[in-house]
mmCIF file with all atom_site columns, C-alpha atoms and ligand atoms in Angstrom:
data_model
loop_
_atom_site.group_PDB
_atom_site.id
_atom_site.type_symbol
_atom_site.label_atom_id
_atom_site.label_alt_id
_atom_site.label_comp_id
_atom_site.label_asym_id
_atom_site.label_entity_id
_atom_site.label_seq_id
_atom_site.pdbx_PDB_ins_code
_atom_site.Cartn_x
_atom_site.Cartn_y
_atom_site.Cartn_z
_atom_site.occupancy
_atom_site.B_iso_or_equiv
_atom_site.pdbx_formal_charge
_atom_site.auth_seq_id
_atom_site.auth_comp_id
_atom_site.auth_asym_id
_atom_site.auth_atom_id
_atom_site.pdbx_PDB_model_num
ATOM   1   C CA  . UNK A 1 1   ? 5.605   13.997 -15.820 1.00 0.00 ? 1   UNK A CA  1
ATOM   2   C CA  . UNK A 1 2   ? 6.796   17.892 -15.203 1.00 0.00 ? 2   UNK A CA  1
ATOM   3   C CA  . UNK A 1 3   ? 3.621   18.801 -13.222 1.00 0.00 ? 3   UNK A CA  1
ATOM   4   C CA  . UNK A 1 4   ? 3.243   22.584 -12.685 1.00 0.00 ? 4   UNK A CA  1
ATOM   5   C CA  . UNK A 1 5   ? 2.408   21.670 -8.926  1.00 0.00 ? 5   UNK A CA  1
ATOM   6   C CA  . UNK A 1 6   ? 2.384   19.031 -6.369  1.00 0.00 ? 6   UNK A CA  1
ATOM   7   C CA  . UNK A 1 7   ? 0.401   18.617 -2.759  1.00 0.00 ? 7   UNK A CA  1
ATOM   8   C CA  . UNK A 1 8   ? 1.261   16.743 -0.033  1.00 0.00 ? 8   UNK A CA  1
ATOM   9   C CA  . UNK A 1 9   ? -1.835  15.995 2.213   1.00 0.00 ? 9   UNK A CA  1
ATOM   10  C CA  . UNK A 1 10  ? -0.360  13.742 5.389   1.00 0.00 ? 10  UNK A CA  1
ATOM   11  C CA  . UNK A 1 11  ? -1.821  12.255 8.702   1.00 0.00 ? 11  UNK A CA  1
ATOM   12  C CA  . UNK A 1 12  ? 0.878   11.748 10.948  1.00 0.00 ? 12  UNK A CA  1
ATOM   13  C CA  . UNK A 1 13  ? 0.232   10.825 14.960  1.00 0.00 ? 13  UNK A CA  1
ATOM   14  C CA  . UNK A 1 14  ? 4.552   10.916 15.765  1.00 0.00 ? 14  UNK A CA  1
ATOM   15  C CA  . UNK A 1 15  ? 5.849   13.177 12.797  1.00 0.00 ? 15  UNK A CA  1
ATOM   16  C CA  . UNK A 1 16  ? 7.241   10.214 10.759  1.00 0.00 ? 16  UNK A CA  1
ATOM   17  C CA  . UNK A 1 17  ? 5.106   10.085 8.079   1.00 0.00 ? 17  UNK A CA  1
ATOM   18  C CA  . UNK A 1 18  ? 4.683   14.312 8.278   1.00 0.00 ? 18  UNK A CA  1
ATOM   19  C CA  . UNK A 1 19  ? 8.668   13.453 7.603   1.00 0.00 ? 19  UNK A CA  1
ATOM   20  C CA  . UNK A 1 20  ? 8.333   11.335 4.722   1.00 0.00 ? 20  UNK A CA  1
ATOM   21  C CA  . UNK A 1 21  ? 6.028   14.041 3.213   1.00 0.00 ? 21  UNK A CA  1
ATOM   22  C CA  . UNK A 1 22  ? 8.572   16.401 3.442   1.00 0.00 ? 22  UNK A CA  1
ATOM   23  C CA  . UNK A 1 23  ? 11.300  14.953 2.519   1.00 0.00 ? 23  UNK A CA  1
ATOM   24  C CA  . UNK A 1 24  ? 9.766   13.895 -0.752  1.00 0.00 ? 24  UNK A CA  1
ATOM   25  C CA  . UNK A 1 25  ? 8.809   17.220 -1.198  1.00 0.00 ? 25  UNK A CA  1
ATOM   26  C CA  . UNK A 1 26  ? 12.045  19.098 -0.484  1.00 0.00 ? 26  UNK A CA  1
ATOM   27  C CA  . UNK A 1 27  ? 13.199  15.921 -3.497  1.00 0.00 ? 27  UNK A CA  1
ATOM   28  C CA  . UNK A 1 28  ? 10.432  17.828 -5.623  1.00 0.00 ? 28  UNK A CA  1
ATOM   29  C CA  . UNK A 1 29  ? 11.164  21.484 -5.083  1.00 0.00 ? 29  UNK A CA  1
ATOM   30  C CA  . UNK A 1 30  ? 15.320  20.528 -6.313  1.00 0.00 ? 30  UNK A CA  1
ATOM   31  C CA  . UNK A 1 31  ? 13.991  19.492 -9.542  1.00 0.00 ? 31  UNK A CA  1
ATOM   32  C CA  . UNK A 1 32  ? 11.534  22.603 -9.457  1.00 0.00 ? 32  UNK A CA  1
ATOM   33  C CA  . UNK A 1 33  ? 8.189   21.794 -8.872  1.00 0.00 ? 33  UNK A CA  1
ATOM   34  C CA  . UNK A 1 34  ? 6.302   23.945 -6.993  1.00 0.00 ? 34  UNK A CA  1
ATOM   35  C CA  . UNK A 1 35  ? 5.306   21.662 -3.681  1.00 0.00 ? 35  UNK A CA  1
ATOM   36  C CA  . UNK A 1 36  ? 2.598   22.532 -0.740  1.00 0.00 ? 36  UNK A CA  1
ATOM   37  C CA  . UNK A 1 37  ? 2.430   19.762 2.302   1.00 0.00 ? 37  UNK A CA  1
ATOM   38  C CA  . UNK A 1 38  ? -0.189  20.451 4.689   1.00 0.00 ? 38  UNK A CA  1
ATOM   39  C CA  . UNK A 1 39  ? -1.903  18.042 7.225   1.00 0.00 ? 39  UNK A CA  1
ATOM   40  C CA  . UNK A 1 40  ? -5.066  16.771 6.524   1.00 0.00 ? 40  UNK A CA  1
ATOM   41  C CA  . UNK A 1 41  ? -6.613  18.414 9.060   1.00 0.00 ? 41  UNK A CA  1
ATOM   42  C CA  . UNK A 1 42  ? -5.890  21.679 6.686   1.00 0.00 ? 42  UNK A CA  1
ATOM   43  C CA  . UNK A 1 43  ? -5.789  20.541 3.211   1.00 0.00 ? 43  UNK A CA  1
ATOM   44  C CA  . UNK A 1 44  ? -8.186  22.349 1.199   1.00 0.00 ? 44  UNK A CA  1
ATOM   45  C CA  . UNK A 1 45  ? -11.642 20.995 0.340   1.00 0.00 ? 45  UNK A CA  1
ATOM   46  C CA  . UNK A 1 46  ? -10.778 21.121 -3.292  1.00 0.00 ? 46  UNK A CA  1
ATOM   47  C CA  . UNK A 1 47  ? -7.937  20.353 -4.907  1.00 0.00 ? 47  UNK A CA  1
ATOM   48  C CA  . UNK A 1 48  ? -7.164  22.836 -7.880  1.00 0.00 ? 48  UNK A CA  1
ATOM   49  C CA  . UNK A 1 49  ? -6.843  21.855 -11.099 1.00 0.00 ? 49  UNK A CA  1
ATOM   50  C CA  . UNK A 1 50  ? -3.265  22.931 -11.226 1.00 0.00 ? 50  UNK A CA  1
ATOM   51  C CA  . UNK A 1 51  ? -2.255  20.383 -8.866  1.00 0.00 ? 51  UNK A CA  1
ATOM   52  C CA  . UNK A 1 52  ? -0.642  17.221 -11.068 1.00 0.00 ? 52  UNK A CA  1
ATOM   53  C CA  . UNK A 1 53  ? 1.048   15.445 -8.398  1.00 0.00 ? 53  UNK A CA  1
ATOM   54  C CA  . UNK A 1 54  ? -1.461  14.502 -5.105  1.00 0.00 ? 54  UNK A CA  1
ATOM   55  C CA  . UNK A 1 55  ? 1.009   12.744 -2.748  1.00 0.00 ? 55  UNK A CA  1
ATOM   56  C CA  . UNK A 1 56  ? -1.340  11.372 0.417   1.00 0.00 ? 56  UNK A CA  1
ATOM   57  C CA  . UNK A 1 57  ? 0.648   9.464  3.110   1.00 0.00 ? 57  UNK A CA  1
ATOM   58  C CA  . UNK A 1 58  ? -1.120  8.503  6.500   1.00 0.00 ? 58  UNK A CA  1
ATOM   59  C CA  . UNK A 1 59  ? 0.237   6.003  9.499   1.00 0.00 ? 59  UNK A CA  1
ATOM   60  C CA  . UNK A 1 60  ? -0.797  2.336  9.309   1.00 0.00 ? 60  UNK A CA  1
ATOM   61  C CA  . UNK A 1 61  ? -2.951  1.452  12.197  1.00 0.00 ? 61  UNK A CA  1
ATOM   62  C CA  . UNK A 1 62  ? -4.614  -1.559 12.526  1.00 0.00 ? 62  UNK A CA  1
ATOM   63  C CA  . UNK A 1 63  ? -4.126  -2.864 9.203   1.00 0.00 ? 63  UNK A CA  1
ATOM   64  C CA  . UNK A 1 64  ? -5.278  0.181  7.636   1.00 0.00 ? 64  UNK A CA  1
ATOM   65  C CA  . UNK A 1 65  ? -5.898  3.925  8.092   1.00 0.00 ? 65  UNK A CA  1
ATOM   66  C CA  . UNK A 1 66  ? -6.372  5.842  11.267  1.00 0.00 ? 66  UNK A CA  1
ATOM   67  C CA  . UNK A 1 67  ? -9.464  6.325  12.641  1.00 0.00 ? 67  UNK A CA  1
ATOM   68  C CA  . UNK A 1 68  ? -10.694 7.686  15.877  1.00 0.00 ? 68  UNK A CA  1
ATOM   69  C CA  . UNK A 1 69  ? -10.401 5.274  17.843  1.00 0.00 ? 69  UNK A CA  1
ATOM   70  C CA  . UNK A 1 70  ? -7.185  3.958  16.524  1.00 0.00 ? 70  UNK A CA  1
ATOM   71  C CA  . UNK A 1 71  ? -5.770  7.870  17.170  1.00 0.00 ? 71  UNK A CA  1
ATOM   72  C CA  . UNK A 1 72  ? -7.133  7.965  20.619  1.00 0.00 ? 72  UNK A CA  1
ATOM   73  C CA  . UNK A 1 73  ? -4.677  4.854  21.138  1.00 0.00 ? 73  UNK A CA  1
ATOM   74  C CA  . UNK A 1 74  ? -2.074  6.590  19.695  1.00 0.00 ? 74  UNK A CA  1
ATOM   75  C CA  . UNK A 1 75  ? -2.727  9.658  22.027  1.00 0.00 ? 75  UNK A CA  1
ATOM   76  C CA  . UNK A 1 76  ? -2.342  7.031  25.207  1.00 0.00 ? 76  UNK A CA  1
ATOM   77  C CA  . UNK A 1 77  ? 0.489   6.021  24.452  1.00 0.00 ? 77  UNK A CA  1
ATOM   78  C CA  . UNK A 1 78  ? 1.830   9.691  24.088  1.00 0.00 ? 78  UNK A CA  1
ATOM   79  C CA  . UNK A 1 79  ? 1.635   10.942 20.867  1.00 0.00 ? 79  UNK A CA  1
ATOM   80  C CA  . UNK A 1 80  ? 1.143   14.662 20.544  1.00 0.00 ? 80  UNK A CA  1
ATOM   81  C CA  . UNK A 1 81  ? -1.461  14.769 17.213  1.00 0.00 ? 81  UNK A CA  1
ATOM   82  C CA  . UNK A 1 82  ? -4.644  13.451 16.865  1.00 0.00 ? 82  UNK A CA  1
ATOM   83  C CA  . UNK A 1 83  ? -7.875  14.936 15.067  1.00 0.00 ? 83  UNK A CA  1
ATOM   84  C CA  . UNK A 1 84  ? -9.628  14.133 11.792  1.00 0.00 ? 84  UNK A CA  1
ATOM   85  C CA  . UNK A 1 85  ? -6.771  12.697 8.996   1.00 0.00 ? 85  UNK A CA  1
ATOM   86  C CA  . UNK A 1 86  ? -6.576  11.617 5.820   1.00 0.00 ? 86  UNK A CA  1
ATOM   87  C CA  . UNK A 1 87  ? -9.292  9.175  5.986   1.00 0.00 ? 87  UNK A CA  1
ATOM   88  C CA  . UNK A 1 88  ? -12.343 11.837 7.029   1.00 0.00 ? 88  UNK A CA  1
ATOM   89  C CA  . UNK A 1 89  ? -10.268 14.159 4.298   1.00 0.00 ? 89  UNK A CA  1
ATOM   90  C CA  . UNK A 1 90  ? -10.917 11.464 0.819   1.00 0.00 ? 90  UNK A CA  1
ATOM   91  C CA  . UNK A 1 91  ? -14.291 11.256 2.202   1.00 0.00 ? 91  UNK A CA  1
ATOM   92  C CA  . UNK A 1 92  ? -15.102 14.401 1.468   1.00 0.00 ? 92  UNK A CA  1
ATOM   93  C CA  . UNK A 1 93  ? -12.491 16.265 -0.838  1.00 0.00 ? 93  UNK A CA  1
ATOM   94  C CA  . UNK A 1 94  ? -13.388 17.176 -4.563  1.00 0.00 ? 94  UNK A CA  1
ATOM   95  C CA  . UNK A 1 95  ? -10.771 17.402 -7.024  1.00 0.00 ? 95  UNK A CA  1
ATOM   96  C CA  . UNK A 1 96  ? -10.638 19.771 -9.772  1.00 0.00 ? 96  UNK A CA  1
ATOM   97  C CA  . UNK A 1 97  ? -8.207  18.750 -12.240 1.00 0.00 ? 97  UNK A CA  1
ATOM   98  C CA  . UNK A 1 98  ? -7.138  15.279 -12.877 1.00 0.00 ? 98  UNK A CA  1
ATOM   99  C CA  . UNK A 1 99  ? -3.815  14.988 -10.729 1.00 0.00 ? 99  UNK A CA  1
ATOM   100 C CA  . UNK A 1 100 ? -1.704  11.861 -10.303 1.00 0.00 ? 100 UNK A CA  1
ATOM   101 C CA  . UNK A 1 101 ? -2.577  10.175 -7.279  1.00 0.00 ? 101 UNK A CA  1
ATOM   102 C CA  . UNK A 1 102 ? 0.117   8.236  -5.117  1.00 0.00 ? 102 UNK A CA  1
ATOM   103 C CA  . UNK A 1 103 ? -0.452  7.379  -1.397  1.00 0.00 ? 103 UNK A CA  1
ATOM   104 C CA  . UNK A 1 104 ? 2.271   6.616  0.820   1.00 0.00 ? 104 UNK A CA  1
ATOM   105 C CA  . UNK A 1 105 ? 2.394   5.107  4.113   1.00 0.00 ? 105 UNK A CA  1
ATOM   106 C CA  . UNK A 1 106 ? 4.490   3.981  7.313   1.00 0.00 ? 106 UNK A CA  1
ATOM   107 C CA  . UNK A 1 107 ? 4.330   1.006  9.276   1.00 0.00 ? 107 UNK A CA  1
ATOM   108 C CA  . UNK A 1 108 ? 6.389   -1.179 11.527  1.00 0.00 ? 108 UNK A CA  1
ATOM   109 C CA  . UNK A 1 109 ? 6.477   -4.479 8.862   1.00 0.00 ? 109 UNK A CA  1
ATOM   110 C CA  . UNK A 1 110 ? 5.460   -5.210 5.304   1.00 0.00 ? 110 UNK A CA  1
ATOM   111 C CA  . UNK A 1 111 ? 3.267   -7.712 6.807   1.00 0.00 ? 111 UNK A CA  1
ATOM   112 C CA  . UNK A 1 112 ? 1.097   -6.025 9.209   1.00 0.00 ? 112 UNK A CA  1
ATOM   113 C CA  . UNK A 1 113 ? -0.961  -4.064 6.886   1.00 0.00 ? 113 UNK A CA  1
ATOM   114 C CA  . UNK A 1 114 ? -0.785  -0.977 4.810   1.00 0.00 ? 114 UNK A CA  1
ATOM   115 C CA  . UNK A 1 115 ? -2.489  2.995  5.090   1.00 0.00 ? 115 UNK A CA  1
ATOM   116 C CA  . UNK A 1 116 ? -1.270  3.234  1.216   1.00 0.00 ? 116 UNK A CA  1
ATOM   117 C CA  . UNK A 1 117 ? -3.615  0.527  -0.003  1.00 0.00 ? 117 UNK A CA  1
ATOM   118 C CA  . UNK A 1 118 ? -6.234  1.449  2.194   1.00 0.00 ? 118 UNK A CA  1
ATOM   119 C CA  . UNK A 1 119 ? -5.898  5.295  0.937   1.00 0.00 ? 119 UNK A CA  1
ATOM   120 C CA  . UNK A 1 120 ? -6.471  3.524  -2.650  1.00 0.00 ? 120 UNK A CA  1
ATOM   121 C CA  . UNK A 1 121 ? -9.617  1.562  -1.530  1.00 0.00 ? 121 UNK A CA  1
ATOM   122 C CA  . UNK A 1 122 ? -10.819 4.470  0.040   1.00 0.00 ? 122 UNK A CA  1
ATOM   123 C CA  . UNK A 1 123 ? -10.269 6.934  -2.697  1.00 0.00 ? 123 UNK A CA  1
ATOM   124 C CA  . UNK A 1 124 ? -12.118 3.886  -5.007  1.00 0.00 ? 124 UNK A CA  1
ATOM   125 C CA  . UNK A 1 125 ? -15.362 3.909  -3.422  1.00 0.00 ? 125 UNK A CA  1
ATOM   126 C CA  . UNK A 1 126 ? -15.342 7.942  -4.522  1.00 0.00 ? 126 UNK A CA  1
ATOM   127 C CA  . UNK A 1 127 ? -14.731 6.397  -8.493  1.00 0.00 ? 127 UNK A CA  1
ATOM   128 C CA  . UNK A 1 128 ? -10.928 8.095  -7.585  1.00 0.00 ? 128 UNK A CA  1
ATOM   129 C CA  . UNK A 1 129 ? -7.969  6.224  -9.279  1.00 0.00 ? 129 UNK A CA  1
ATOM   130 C CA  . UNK A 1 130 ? -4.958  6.493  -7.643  1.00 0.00 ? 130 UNK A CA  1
ATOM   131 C CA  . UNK A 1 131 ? -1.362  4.557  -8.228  1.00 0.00 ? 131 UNK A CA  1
ATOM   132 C CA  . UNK A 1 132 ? -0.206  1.903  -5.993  1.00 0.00 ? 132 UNK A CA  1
ATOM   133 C CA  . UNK A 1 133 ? 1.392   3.260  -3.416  1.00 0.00 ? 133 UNK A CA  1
ATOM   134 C CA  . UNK A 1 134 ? 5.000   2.880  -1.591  1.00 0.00 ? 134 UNK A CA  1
ATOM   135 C CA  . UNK A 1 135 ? 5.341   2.541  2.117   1.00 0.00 ? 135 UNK A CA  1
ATOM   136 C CA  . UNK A 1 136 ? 8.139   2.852  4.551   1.00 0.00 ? 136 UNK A CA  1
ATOM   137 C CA  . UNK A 1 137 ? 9.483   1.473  7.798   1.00 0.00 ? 137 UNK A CA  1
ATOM   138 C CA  . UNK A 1 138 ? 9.360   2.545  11.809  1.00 0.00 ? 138 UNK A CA  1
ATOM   139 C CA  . UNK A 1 139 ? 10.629  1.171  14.743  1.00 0.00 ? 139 UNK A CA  1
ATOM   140 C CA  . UNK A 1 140 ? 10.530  1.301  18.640  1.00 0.00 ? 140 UNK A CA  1
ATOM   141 C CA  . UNK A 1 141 ? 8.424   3.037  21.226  1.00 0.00 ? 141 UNK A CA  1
ATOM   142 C CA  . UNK A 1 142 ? 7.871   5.854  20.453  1.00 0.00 ? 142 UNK A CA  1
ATOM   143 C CA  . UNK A 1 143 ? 8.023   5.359  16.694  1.00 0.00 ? 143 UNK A CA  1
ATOM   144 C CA  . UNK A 1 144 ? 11.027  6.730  14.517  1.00 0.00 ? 144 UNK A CA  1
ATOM   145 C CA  . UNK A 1 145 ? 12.368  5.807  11.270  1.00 0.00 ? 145 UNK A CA  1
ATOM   146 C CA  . UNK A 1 146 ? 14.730  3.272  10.290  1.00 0.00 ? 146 UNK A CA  1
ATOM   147 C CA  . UNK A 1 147 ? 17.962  3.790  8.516   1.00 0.00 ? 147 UNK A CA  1
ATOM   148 C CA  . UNK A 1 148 ? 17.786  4.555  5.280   1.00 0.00 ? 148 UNK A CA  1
ATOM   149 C CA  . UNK A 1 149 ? 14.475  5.582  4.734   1.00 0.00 ? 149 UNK A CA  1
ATOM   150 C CA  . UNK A 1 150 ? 14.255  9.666  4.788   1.00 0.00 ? 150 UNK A CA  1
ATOM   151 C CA  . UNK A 1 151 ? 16.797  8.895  1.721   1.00 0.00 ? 151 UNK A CA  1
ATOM   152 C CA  . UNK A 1 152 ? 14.715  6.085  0.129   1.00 0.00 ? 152 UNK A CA  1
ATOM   153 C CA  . UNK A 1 153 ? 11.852  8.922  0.197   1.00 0.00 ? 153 UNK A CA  1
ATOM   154 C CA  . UNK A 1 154 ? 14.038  11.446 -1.261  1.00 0.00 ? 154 UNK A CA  1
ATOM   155 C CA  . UNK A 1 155 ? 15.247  8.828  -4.104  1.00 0.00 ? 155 UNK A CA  1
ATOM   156 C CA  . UNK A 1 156 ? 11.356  8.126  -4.876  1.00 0.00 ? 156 UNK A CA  1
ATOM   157 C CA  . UNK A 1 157 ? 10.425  12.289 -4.856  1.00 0.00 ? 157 UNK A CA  1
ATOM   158 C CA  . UNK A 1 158 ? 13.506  12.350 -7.446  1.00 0.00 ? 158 UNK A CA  1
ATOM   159 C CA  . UNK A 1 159 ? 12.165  9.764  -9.564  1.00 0.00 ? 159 UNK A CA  1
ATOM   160 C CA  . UNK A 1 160 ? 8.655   10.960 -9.331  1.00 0.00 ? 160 UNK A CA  1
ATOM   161 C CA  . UNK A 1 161 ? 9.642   14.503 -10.601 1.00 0.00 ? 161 UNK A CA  1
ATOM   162 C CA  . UNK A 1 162 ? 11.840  13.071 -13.256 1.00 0.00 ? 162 UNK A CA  1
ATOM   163 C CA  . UNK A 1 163 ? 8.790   10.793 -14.719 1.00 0.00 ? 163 UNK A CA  1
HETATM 164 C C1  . FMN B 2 .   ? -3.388  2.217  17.344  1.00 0.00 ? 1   FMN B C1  1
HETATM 165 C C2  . FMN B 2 .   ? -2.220  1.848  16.480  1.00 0.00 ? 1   FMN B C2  1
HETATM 166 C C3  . FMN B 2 .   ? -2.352  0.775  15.612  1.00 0.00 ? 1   FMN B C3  1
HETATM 167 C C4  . FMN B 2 .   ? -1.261  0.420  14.798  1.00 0.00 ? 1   FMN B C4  1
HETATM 168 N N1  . FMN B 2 .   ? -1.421  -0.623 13.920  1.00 0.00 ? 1   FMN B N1  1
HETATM 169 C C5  . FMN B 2 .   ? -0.403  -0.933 13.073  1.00 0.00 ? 1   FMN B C5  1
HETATM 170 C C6  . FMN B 2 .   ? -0.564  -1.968 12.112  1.00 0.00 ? 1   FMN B C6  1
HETATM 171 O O1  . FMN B 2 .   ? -1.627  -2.581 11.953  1.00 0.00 ? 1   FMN B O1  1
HETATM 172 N N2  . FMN B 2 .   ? 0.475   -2.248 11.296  1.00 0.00 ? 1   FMN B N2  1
HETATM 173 C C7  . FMN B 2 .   ? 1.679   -1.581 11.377  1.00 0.00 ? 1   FMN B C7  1
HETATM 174 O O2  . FMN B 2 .   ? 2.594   -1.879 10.611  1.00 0.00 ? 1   FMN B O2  1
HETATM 175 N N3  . FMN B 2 .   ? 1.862   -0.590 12.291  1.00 0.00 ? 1   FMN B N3  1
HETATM 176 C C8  . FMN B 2 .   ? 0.856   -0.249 13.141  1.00 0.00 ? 1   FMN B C8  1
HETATM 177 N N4  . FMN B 2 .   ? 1.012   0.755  14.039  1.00 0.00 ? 1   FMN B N4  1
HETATM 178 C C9  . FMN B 2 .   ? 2.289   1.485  14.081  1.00 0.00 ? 1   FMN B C9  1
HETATM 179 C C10 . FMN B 2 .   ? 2.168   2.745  13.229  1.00 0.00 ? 1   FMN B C10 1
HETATM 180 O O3  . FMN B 2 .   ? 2.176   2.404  11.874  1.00 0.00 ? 1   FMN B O3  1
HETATM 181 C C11 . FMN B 2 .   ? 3.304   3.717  13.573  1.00 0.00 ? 1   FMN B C11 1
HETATM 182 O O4  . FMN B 2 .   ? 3.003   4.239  14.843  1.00 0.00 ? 1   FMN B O4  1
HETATM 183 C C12 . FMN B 2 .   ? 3.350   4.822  12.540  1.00 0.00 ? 1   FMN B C12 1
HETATM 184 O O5  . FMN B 2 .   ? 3.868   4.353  11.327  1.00 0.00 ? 1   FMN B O5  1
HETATM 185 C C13 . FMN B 2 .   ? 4.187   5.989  13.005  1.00 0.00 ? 1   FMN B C13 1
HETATM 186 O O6  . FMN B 2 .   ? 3.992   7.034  12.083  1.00 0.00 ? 1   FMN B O6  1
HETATM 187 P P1  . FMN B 2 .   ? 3.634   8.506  12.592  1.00 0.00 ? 1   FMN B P1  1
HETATM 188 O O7  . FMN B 2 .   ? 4.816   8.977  13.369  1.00 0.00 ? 1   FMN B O7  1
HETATM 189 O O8  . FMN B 2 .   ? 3.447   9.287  11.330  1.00 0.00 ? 1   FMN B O8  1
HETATM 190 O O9  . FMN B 2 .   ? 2.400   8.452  13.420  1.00 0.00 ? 1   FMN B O9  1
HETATM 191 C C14 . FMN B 2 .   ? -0.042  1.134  14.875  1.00 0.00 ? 1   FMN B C14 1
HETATM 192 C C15 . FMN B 2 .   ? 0.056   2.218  15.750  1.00 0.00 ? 1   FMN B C15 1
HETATM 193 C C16 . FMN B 2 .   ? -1.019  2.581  16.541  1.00 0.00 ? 1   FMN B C16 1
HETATM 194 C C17 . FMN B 2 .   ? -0.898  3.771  17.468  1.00 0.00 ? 1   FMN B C17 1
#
């Protein structure tokens, strides 16, 4: 694929999918592409047309993707970001160019839902395509990664640079 640059646009209430979007970044920038990861509370209205990779990554709640009712839960229960994500974000971004589209997602079982399909439903009702997405684990109260899976997300920014 060899895109000239990547974004990282990510919703994150605990910091573990903000981590995932890093780390697959940082698994960009060593094969040299030229990566920006912002929150979607500050990702730009429109996406330039030099962006070929559009990484989006949000939380699962509820089956699906945060909303504001679903982050004021997370804020009970202690988590220090809340605010307009990813969802409010497709809803109104324009794109540019035609960049490669993969959403990403965390969640506490492969059962309980998924915030990557839901970021490809939503980006469908705004005619945008987007890859099927890949999603990875949490545990425990307050949430944190399971082994193995800031290195699963580097693996998969490796592999998505070499493409
Ligand atoms: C209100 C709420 C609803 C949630 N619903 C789900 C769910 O339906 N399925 C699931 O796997 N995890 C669910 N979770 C757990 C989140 O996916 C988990 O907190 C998140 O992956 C942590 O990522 P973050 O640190 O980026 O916020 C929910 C969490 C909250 C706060």
């Amino acid at each position: 694929m060899n895109p000239a640059s990547a974004l990282v646009v990510v919703e994150s209430c605990w910091g573990n999918t903000a981590t995932i979007g890093r780390t697959v970044a940082d698994a960009l920038r060593a094969e040299g592409i030229d990566v920006t990861v912002v929150s979607a509370q500050d990702a730009p209205e429109v996406v330039p047309a030099t962006v070929a990779l559009l990484l989006i990554g949000a939380p699962t709640h509820n089956m699906g993707l945060p909303g504001p009712s679903t982050r004021r839960i997370a804020a009970t229960r202690g988590a220090p970001t809340t605010g307009p994500g990813v969802a409010e974000w497709i809803d109104q971004v324009r794109l540019d160019g035609t960049p490669q589209i993969l959403p990403f997602d965390t969640h506490v079982s492969g059962f309980s839902g998924s915030a990557a399909k839901a970021i490809r439903r939503r980006l469908r009702t705004r005619r945008i395509d987007a890859r099927v997405g890949t999603g990875f684990l949490v545990a425990g109260e307050p949430p944190t990664l399971r082994p193995g899976e800031t290195e699963r997300a580097a693996a998969w920014g490796a592999q998505l640079a070499r493409a």
